[in-house]
C-alpha positions as semicolon CSV with decimal commas, in nm:
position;residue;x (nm);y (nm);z (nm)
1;X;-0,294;1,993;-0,395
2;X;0,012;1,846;-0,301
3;X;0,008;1,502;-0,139
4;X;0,221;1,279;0,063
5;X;0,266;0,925;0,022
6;X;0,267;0,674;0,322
7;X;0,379;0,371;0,337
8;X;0,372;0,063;0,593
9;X;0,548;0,115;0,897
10;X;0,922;-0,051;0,855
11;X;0,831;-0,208;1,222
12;X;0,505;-0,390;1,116
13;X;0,759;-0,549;0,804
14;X;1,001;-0,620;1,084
15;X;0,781;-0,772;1,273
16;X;0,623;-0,986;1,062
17;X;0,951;-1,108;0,941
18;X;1,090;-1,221;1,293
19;X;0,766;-1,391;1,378
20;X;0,648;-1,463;1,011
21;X;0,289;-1,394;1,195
22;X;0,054;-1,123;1,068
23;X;0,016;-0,855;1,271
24;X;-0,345;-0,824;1,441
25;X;-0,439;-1,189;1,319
26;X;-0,139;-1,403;1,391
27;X;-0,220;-1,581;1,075
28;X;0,101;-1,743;0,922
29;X;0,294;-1,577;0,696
30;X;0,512;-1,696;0,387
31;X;0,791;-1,626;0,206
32;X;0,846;-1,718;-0,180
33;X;1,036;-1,626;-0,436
34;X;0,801;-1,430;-0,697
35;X;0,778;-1,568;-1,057
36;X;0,610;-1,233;-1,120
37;X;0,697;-0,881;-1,007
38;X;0,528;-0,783;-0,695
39;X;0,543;-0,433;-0,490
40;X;0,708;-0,374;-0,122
41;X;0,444;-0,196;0,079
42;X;0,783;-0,063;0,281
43;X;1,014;0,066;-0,003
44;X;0,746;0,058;-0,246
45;X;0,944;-0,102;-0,531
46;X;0,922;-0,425;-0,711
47;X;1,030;-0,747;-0,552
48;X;1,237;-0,882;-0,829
49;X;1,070;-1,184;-0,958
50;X;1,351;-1,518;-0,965
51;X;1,589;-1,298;-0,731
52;X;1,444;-1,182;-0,454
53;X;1,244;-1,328;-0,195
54;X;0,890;-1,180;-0,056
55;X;0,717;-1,195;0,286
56;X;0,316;-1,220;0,217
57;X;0,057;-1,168;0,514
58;X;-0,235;-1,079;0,597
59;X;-0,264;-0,656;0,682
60;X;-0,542;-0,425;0,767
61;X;-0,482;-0,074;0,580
62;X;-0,736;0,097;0,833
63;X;-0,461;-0,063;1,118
64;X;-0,411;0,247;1,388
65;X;-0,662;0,475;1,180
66;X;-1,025;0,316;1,205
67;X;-1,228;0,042;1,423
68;X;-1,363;-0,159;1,109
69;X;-1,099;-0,372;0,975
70;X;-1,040;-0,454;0,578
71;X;-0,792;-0,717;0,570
72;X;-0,611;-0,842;0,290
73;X;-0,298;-0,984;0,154
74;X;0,036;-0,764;0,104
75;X;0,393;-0,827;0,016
76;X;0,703;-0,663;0,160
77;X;1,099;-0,757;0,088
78;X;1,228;-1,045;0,334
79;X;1,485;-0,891;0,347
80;X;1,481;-0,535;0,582
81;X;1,482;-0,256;0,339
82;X;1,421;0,124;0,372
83;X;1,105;0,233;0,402
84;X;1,012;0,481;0,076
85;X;1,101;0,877;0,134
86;X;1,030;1,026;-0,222
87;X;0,673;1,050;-0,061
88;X;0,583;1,410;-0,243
89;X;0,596;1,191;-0,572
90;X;0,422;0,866;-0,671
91;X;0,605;0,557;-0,652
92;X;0,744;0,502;-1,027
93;X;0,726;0,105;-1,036
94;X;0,444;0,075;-0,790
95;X;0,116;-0,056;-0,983
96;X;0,231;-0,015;-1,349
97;X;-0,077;-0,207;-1,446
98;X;-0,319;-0,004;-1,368
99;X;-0,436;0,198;-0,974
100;X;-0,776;0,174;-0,801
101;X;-0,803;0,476;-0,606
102;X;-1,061;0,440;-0,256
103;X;-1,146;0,779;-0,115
104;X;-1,193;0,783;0,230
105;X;-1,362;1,074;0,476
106;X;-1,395;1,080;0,807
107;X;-1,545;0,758;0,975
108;X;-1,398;0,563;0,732
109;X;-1,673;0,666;0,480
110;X;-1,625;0,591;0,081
111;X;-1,670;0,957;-0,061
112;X;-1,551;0,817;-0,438
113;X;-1,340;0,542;-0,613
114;X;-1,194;0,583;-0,924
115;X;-0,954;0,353;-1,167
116;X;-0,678;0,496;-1,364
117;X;-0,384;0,490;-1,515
118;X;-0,025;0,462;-1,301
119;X;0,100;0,758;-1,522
120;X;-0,195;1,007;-1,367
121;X;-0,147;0,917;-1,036
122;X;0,012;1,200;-0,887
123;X;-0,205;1,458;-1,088
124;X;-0,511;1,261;-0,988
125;X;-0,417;1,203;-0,619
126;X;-0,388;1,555;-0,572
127;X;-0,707;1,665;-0,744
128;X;-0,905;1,398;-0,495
129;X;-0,698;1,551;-0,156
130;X;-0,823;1,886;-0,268
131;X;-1,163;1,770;-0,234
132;X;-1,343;1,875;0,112
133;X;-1,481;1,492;0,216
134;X;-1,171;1,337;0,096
135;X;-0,933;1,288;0,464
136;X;-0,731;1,045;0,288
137;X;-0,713;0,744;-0,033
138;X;-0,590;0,386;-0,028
139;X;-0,394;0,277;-0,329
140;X;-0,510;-0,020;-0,460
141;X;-0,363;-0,262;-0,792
142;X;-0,630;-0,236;-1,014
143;X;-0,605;-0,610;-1,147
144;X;-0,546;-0,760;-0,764
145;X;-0,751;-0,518;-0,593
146;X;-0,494;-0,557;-0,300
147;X;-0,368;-0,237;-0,113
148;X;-0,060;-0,072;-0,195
149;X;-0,003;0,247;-0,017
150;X;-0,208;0,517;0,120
151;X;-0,225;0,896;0,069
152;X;-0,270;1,213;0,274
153;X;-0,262;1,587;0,170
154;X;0,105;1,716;0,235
């Protein structure tokens, strides 16, 4: 089945880096530079560890979509960049290290989770969006646990 792949909203990123308050919360937010590479949950690339700066806050994936929040921390560019728009295809440097897939039906209701490798993510994806109590996954990193992206069938 093919999929689509969402990622934050460019004005929650904007937001949070006018304010450098988390949306929701109004906890504080920081910006760093990385010493390690970490992933843009707007252009879902790398932020380039020792050149780039990051934004880190707290964010609710289930934001807009259920009543039960799940926050947790995520990282996006501090400087504005453009949100991602190869969304029929996987991101190619988003969670090298490994994906935690959480399968979500209606209600918000964990039909399956599954860890795999970043190189079967789009096959794997689309074999979960084809299933009847899958509505939609969160992306997760497999070694942080943190959320990366979400997916929807196309």
């Amino acid at each position: 089945m093919a999929f689509r792949i969402v990622p934050m909203d460019t004005a929650v990123a904007d937001q949070v880096r006018s304010t450098m308050r988390a949306p929701d919360y109004d906890h504080p937010a920081w910006s760093e530079v990385p010493v390690e590479p970490a992933p843009c949950r707007v252009c879902l690339d790398v932020i380039e560890p020792g050149v780039e700066r990051l934004v880190a806050f707290t964010y609710d994936p289930f934001r807009d979509t259920e009543d039960l929040p799940l926050p947790g921390p995520v990282f996006v560019h501090a400087r504005s960049c453009a949100p991602y728009t190869d969304t029929a295809t996987y991101p190619a440097r988003l969670g090298r290290s490994g994906l935690l897939l959480n399968c979500y039906g209606r209600g918000r209701r964990l039909v399956h989770a599954e860890r795999i490798a970043h190189a079967d993510a789009g096959t794997t994806l689309g074999e979960l969006l084809a299933r009847p109590d899958v509505d939609y996954v969160h992306v997760r990193s497999a070694t942080a646990g943190c959320y990366l992206c979400t997916a929807v069938s196309a």
